[in-house]
mmCIF file of C-alpha atoms in Angstrom:
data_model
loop_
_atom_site.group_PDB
_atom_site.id
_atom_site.type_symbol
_atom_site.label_atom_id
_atom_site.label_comp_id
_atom_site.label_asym_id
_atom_site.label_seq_id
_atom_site.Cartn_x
_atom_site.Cartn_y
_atom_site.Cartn_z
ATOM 1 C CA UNK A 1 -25.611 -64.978 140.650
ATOM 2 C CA UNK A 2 -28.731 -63.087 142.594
ATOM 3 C CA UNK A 3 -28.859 -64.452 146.179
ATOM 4 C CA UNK A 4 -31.148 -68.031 146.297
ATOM 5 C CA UNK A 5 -33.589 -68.277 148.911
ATOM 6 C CA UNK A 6 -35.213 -71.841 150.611
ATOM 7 C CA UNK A 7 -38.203 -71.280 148.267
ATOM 8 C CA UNK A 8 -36.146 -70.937 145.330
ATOM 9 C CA UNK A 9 -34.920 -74.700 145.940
ATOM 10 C CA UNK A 10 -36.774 -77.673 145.677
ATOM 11 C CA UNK A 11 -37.160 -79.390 148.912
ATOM 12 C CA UNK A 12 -36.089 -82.479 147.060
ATOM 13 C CA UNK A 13 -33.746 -83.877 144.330
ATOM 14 C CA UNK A 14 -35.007 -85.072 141.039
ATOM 15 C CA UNK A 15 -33.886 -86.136 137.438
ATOM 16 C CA UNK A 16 -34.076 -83.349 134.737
ATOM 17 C CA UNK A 17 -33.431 -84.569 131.634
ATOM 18 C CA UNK A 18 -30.117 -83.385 129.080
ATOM 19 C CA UNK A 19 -32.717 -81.763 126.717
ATOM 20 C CA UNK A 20 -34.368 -79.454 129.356
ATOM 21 C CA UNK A 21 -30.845 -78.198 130.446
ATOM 22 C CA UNK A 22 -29.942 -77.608 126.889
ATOM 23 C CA UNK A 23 -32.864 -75.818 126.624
ATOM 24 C CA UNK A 24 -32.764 -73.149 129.385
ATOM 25 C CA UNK A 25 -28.674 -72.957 129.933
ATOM 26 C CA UNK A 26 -27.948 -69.594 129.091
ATOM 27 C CA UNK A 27 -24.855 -67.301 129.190
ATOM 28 C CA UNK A 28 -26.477 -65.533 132.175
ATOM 29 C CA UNK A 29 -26.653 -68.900 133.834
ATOM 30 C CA UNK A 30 -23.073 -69.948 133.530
ATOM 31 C CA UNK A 31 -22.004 -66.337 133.897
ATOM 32 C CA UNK A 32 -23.718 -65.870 137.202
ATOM 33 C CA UNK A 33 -25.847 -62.928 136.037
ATOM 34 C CA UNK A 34 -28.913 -64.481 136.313
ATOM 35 C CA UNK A 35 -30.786 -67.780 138.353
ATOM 36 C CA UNK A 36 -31.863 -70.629 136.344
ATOM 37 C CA UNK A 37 -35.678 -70.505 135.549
ATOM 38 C CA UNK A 38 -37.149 -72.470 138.364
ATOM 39 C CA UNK A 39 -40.651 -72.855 137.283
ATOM 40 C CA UNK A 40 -39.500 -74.054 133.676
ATOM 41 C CA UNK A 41 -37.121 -76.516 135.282
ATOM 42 C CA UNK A 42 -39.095 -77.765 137.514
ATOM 43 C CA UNK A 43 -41.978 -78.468 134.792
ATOM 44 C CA UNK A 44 -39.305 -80.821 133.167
ATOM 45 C CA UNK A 45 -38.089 -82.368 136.275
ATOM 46 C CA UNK A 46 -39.144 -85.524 137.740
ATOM 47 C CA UNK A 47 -39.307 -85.587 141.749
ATOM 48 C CA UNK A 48 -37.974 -87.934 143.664
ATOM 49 C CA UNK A 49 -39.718 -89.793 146.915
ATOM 50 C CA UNK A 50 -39.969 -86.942 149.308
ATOM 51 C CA UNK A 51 -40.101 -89.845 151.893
ATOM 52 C CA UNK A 52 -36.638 -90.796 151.844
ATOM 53 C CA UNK A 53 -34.230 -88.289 153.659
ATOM 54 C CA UNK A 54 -31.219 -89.099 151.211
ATOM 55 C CA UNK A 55 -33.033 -87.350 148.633
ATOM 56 C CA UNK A 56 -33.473 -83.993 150.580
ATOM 57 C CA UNK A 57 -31.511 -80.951 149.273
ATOM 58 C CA UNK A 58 -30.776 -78.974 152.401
ATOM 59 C CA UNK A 59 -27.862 -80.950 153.554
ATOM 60 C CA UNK A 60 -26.648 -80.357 150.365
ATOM 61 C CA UNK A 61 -27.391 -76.636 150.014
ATOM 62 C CA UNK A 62 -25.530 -76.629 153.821
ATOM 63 C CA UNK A 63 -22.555 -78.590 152.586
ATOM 64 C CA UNK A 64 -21.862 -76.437 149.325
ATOM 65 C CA UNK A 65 -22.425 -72.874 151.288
ATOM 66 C CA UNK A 66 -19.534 -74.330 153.476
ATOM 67 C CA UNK A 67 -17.449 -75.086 150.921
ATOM 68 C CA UNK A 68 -17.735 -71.770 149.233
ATOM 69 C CA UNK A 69 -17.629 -69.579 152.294
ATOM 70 C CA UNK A 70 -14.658 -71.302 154.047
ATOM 71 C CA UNK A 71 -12.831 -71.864 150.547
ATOM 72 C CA UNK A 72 -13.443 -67.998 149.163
ATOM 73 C CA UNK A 73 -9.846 -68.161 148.871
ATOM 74 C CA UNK A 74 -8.823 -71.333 146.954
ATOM 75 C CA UNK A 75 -11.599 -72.668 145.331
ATOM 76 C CA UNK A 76 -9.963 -76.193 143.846
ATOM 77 C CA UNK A 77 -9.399 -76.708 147.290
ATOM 78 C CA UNK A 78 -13.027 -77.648 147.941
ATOM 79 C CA UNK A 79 -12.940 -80.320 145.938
ATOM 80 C CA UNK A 80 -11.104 -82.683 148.405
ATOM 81 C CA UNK A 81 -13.620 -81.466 151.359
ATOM 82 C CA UNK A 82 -16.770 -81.674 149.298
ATOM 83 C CA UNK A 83 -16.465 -84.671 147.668
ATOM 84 C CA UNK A 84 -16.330 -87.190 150.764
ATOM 85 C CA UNK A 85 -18.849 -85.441 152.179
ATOM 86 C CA UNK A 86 -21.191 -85.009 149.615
ATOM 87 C CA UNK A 87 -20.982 -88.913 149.153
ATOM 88 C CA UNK A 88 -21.568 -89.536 152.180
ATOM 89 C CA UNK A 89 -24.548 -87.192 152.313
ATOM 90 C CA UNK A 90 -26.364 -88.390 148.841
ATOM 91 C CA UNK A 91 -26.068 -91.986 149.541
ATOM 92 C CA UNK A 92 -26.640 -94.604 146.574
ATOM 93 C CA UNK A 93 -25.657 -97.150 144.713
ATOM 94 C CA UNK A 94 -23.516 -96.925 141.723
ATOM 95 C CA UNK A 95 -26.209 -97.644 139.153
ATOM 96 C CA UNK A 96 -28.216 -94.753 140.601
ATOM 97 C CA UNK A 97 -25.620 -92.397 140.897
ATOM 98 C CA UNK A 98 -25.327 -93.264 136.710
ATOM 99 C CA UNK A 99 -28.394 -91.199 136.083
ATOM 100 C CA UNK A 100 -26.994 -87.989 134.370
ATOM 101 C CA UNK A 101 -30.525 -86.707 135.231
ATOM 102 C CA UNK A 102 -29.575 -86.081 139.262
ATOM 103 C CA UNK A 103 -26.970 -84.262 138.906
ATOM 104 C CA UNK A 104 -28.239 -81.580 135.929
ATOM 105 C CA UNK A 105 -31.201 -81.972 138.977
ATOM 106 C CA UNK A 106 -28.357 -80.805 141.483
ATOM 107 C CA UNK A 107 -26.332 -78.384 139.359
ATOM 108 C CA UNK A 108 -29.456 -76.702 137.658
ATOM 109 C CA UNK A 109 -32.060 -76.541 140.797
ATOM 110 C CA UNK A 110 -29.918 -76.810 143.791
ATOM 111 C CA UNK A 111 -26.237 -75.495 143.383
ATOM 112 C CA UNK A 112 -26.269 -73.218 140.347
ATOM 113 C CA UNK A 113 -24.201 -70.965 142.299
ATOM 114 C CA UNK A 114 -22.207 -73.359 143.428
ATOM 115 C CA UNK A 115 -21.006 -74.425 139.992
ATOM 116 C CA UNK A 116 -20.066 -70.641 139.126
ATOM 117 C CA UNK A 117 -18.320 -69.886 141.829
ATOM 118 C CA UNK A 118 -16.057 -73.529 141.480
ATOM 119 C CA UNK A 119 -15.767 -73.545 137.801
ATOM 120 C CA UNK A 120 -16.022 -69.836 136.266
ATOM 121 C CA UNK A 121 -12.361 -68.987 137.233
ATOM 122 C CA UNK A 122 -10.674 -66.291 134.932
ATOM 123 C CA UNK A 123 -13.537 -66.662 132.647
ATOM 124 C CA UNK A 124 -16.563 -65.590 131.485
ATOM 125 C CA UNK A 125 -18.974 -68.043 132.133
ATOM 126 C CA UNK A 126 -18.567 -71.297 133.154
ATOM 127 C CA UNK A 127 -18.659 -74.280 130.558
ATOM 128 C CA UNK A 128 -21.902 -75.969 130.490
ATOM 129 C CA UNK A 129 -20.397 -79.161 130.635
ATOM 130 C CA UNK A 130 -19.939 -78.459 134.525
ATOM 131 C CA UNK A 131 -23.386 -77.988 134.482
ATOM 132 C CA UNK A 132 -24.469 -80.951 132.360
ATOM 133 C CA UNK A 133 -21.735 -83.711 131.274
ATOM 134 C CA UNK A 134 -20.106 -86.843 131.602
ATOM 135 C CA UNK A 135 -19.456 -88.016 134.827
ATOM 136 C CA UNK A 136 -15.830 -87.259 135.072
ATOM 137 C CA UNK A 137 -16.527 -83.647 134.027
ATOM 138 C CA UNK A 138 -19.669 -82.583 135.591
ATOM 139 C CA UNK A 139 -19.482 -80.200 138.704
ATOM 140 C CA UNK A 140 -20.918 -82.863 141.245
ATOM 141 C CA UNK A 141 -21.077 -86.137 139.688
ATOM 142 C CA UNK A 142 -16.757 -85.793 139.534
ATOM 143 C CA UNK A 143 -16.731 -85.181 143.609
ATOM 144 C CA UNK A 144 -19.276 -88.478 143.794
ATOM 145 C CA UNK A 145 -17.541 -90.681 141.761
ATOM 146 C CA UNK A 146 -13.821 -89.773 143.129
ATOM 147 C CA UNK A 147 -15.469 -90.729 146.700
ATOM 148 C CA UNK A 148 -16.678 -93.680 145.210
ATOM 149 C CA UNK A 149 -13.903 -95.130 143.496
ATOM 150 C CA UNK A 150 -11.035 -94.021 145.322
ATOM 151 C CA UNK A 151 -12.326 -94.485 148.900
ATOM 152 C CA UNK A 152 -11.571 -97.987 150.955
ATOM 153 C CA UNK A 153 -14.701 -99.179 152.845
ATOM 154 C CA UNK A 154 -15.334 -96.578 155.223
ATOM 155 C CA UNK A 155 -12.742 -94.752 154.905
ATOM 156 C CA UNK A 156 -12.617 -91.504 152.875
ATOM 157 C CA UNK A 157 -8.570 -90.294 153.625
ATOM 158 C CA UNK A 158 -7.525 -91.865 149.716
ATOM 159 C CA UNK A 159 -10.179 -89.532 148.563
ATOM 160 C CA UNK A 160 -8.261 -86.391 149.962
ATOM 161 C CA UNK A 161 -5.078 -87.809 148.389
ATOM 162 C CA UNK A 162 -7.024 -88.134 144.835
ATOM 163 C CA UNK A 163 -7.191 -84.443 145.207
ATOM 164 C CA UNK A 164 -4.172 -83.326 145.806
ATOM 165 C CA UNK A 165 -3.398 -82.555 142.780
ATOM 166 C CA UNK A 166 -6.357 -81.318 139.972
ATOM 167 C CA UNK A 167 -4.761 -84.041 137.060
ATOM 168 C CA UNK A 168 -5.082 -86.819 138.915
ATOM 169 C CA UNK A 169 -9.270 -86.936 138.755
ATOM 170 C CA UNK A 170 -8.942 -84.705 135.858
ATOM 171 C CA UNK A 171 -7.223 -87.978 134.158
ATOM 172 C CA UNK A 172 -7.975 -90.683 135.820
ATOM 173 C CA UNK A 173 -11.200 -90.712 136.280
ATOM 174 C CA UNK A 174 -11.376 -91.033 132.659
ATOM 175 C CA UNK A 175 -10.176 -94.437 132.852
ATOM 176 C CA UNK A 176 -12.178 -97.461 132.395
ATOM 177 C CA UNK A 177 -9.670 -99.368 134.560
ATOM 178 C CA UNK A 178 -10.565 -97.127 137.401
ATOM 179 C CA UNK A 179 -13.541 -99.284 138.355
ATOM 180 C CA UNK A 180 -11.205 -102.048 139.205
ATOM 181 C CA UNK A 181 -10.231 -100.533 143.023
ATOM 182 C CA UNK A 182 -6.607 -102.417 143.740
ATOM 183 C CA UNK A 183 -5.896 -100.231 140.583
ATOM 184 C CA UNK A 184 -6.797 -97.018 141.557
ATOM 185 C CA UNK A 185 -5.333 -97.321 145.306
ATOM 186 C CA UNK A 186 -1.795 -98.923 143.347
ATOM 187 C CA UNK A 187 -2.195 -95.187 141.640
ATOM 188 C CA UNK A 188 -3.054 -93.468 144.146
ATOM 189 C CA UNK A 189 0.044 -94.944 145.954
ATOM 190 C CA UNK A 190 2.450 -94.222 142.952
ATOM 191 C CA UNK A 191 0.924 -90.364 142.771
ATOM 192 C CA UNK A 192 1.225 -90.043 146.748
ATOM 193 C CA UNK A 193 5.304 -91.178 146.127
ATOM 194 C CA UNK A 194 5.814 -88.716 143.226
ATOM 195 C CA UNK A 195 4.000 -85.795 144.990
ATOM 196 C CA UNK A 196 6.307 -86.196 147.970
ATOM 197 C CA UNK A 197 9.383 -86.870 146.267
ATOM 198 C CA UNK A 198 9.201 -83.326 145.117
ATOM 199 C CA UNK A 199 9.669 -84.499 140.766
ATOM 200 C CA UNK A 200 9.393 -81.172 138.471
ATOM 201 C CA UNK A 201 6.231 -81.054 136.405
ATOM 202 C CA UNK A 202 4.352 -84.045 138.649
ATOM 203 C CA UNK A 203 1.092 -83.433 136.707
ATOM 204 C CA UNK A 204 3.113 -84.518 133.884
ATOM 205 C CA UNK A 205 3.918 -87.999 135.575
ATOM 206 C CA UNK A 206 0.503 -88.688 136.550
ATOM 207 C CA UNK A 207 -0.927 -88.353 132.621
ATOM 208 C CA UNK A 208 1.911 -90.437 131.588
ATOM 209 C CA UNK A 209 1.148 -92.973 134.550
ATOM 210 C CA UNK A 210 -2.643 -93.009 133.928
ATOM 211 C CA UNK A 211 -2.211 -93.145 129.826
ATOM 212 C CA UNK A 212 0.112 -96.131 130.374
ATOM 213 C CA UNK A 213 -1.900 -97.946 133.300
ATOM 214 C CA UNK A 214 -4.853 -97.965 130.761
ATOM 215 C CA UNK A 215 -3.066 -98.707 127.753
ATOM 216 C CA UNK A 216 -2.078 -101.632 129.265
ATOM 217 C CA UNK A 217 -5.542 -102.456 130.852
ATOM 218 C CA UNK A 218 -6.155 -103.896 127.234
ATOM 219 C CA UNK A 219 -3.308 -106.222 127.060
ATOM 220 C CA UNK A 220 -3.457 -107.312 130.725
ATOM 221 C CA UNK A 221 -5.733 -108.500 133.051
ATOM 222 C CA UNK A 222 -5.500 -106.122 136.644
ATOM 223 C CA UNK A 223 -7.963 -108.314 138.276
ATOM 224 C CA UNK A 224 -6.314 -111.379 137.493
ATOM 225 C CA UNK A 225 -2.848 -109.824 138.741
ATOM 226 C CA UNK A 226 -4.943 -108.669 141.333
ATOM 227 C CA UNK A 227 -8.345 -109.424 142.435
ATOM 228 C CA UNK A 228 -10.596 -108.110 144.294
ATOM 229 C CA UNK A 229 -13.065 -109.066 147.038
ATOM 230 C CA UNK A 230 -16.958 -108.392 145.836
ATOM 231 C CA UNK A 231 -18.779 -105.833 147.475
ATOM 232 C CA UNK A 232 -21.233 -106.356 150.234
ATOM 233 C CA UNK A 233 -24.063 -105.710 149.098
ATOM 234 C CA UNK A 234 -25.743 -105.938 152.129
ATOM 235 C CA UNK A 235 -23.411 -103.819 154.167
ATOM 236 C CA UNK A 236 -23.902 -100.969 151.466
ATOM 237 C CA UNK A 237 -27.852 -101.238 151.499
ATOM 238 C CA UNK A 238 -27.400 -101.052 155.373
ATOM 239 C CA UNK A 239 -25.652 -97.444 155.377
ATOM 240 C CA UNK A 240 -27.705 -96.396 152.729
ATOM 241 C CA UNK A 241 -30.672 -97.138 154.395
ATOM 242 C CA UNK A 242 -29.365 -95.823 157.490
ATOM 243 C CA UNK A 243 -29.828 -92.187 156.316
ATOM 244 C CA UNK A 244 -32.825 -92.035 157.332
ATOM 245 C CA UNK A 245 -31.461 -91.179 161.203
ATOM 246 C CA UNK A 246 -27.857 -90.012 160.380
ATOM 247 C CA UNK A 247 -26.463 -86.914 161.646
ATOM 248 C CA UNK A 248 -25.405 -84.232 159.148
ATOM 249 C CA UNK A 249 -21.921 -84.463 158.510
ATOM 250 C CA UNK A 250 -19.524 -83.025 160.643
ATOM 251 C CA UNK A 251 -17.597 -80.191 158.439
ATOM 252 C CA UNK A 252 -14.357 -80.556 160.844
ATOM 253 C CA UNK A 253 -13.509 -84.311 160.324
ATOM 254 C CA UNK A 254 -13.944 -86.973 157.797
ATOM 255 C CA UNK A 255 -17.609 -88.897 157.504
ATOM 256 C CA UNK A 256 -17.548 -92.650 157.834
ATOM 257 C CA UNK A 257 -18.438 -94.518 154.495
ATOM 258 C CA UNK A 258 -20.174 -97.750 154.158
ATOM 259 C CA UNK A 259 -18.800 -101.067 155.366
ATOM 260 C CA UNK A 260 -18.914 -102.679 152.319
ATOM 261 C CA UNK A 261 -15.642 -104.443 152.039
ATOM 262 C CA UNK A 262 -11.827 -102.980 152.261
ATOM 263 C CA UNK A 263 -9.619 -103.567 149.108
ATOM 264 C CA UNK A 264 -7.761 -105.974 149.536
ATOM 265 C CA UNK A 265 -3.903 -104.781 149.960
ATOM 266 C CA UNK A 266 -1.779 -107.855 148.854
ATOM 267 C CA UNK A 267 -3.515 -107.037 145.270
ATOM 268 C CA UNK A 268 -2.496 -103.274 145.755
ATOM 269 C CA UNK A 269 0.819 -104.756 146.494
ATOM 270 C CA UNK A 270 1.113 -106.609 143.701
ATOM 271 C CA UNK A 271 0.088 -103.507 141.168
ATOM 272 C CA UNK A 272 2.588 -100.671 142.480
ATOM 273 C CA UNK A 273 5.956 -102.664 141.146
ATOM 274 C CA UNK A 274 3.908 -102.836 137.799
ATOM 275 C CA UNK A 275 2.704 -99.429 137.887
ATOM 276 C CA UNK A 276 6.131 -98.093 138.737
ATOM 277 C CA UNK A 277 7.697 -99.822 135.791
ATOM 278 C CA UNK A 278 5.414 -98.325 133.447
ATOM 279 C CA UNK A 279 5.683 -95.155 134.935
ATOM 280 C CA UNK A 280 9.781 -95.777 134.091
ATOM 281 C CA UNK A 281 9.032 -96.520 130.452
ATOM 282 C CA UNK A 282 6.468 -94.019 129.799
ATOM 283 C CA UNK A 283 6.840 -90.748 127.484
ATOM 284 C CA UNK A 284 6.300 -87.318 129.572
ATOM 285 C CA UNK A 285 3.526 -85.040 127.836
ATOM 286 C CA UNK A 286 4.999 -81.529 128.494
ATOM 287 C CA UNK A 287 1.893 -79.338 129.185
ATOM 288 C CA UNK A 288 2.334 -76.030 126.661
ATOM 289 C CA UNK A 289 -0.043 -74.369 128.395
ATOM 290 C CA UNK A 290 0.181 -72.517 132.393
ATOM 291 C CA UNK A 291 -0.472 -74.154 135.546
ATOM 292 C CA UNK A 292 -3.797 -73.032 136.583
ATOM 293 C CA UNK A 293 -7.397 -73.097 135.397
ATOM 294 C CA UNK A 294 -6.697 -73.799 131.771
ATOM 295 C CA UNK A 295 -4.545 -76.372 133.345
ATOM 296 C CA UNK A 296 -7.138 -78.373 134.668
ATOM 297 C CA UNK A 297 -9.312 -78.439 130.977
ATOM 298 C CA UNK A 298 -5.833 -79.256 129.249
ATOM 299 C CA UNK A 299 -6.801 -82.141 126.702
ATOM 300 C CA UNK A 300 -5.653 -85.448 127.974
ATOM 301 C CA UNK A 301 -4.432 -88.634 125.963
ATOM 302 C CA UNK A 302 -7.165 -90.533 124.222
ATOM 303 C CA UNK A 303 -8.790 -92.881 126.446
ATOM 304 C CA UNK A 304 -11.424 -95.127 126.826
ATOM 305 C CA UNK A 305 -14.163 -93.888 127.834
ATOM 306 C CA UNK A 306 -14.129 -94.368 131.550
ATOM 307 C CA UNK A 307 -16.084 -96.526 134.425
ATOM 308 C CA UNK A 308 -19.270 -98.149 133.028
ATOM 309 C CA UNK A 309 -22.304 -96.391 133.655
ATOM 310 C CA UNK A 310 -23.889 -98.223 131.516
ATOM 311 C CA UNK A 311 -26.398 -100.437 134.213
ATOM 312 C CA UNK A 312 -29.783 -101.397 134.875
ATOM 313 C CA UNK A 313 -31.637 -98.752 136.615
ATOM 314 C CA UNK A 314 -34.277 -98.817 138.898
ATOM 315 C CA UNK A 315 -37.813 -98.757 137.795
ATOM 316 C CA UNK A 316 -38.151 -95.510 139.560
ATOM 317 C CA UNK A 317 -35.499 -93.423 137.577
ATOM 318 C CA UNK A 318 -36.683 -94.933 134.491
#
């Protein structure tokens, strides 16, 4: 993709709508041959307040030049860096970061590059669903919403463990248990004991895990098994507010996340002896095709359809 200068990048996020990117998405675009058309794009686009910092795209720009420059080498290993801090950069609540218009915003205006150079591989051009998709697919939105709903409180180290290996956010964040956090961190501790146990084919455990975790999401009740503690609201207002005066984030340690209420671990406790018995009972999928890129598109079990984004919005995204 020809170089991108500042004034090729809005100063600014904003919402561009599905149609628009269906529109101007071209095989140049995804291929890297040519720059999205800026003026056209940002005709459709709707600005956000240039008066809050969280909305400002340089930090951004910084973070994903980073990524690509110190990751030149292994590319899927950006994800795990990004994603914490690109959470912690765009902060916002949950039923903002639900607008699919942000992040075509981000992938079409901002990053364009960025989303070549992680998702083109082997191929020809990179699918457009990285570009514009559902939020377990698309370039960004994926790194948000695995900080999101695999962090605890603050802290962003179960974020690096989601990404340790491509299928478990290629599955699981296609779950609509997910949302339910003592059942993602009772995964996330099942995944962490079959990665270091050294099983054959661990990608293989995980779908099996993740099928059977939400299969039986419909028959049982995790958050009765075990609840949860509700978030504080005013805690996560607090840090998001406080971006106004926070410091970039650093690129050689983990960012702090909001203070908004640590899950609680007897009810992560009380999921892993579960989670490890259906993990005992469940079929293996054996993956027919190579590890690799066409690994991490592989078709997974059918699922429901994943965490709700389906919530109010605020008047000024809609």
């Amino acid at each position: 993709m020809p170089r991108r200068g500042p004034s090729d990048i809005p100063q600014v996020l904003g919402l561009l709508p599905d149609a628009a990117v269906a529109k101007y998405l071209s095989r140049g675009i995804q291929s890297g041959q040519e720059n999205p058309p800026q003026v056209a794009l940002r005709k459709a686009s709707t600005s956000l307040s240039d008066t809050e910092a969280r909305w400002r795209t340089a930090p951004i720009r910084e973070l994903v030049e980073q990524a690509m420059t110190h990751f030149a080498d292994d590319r899927h290993a950006s994800d795990g860096w990004l994603a914490p801090r690109l959470h912690a950069t765009l902060r916002m609540t949950r039923a903002e970061a639900g607008d699919r218009r942000l992040w075509n915003h981000l992938a079409l205006l901002v990053a364009p590059d960025y989303v070549v150079w992680r998702w083109r591989g082997n191929a020809e051009i990179a699918q457009s669903s990285r570009f514009c998709g559902p939020h377990y697919t698309q370039c960004f939105s994926r790194l948000w919403w695995a900080a999101e709903l695999f962090r605890n409180g603050p802290d962003y180290r179960p974020v690096e463990t989601a990404f340790t290996l491509q299928d478990i956010l290629n599955t699981t964040l296609r779950l609509d248990v997910i949302d339910h956090r003592p059942t993602a961190h009772a995964l996330l501790r099942v995944f962490e004991r079959l990665l270091s146990s050294g099983v054959p084919r661990p990608a293989d455990h995980v779908n099996a895990l993740s099928s059977a975790v939400n299969a039986a999401g419909s028959t049982l009740v995790y958050d009765v098994i075990a609840p949860d503690d509700p978030q504080l609201v005013d805690e996560l207002q607090d840090w998001i507010a406080g971006s106004e005066e926070a410091p970039p984030v650093r690129w050689d340690r983990l960012p702090e996340g909001p203070h908004d209420g640590r899950v609680p671990p007897d009810s992560v406790d009380a999921l892993v002896p579960l989670f490890d018995k259906l993990l005992s009972e469940a079929p293996l999928r054996r993956r027919g095709r190579a590890q690799g890129e066409a690994a991490e598109d592989a078709a997974v079990p059918a699922q429901r359809p994943g965490v709700s984004l389906e919530k109010d919005l605020p008047s000024w995204m809609t």
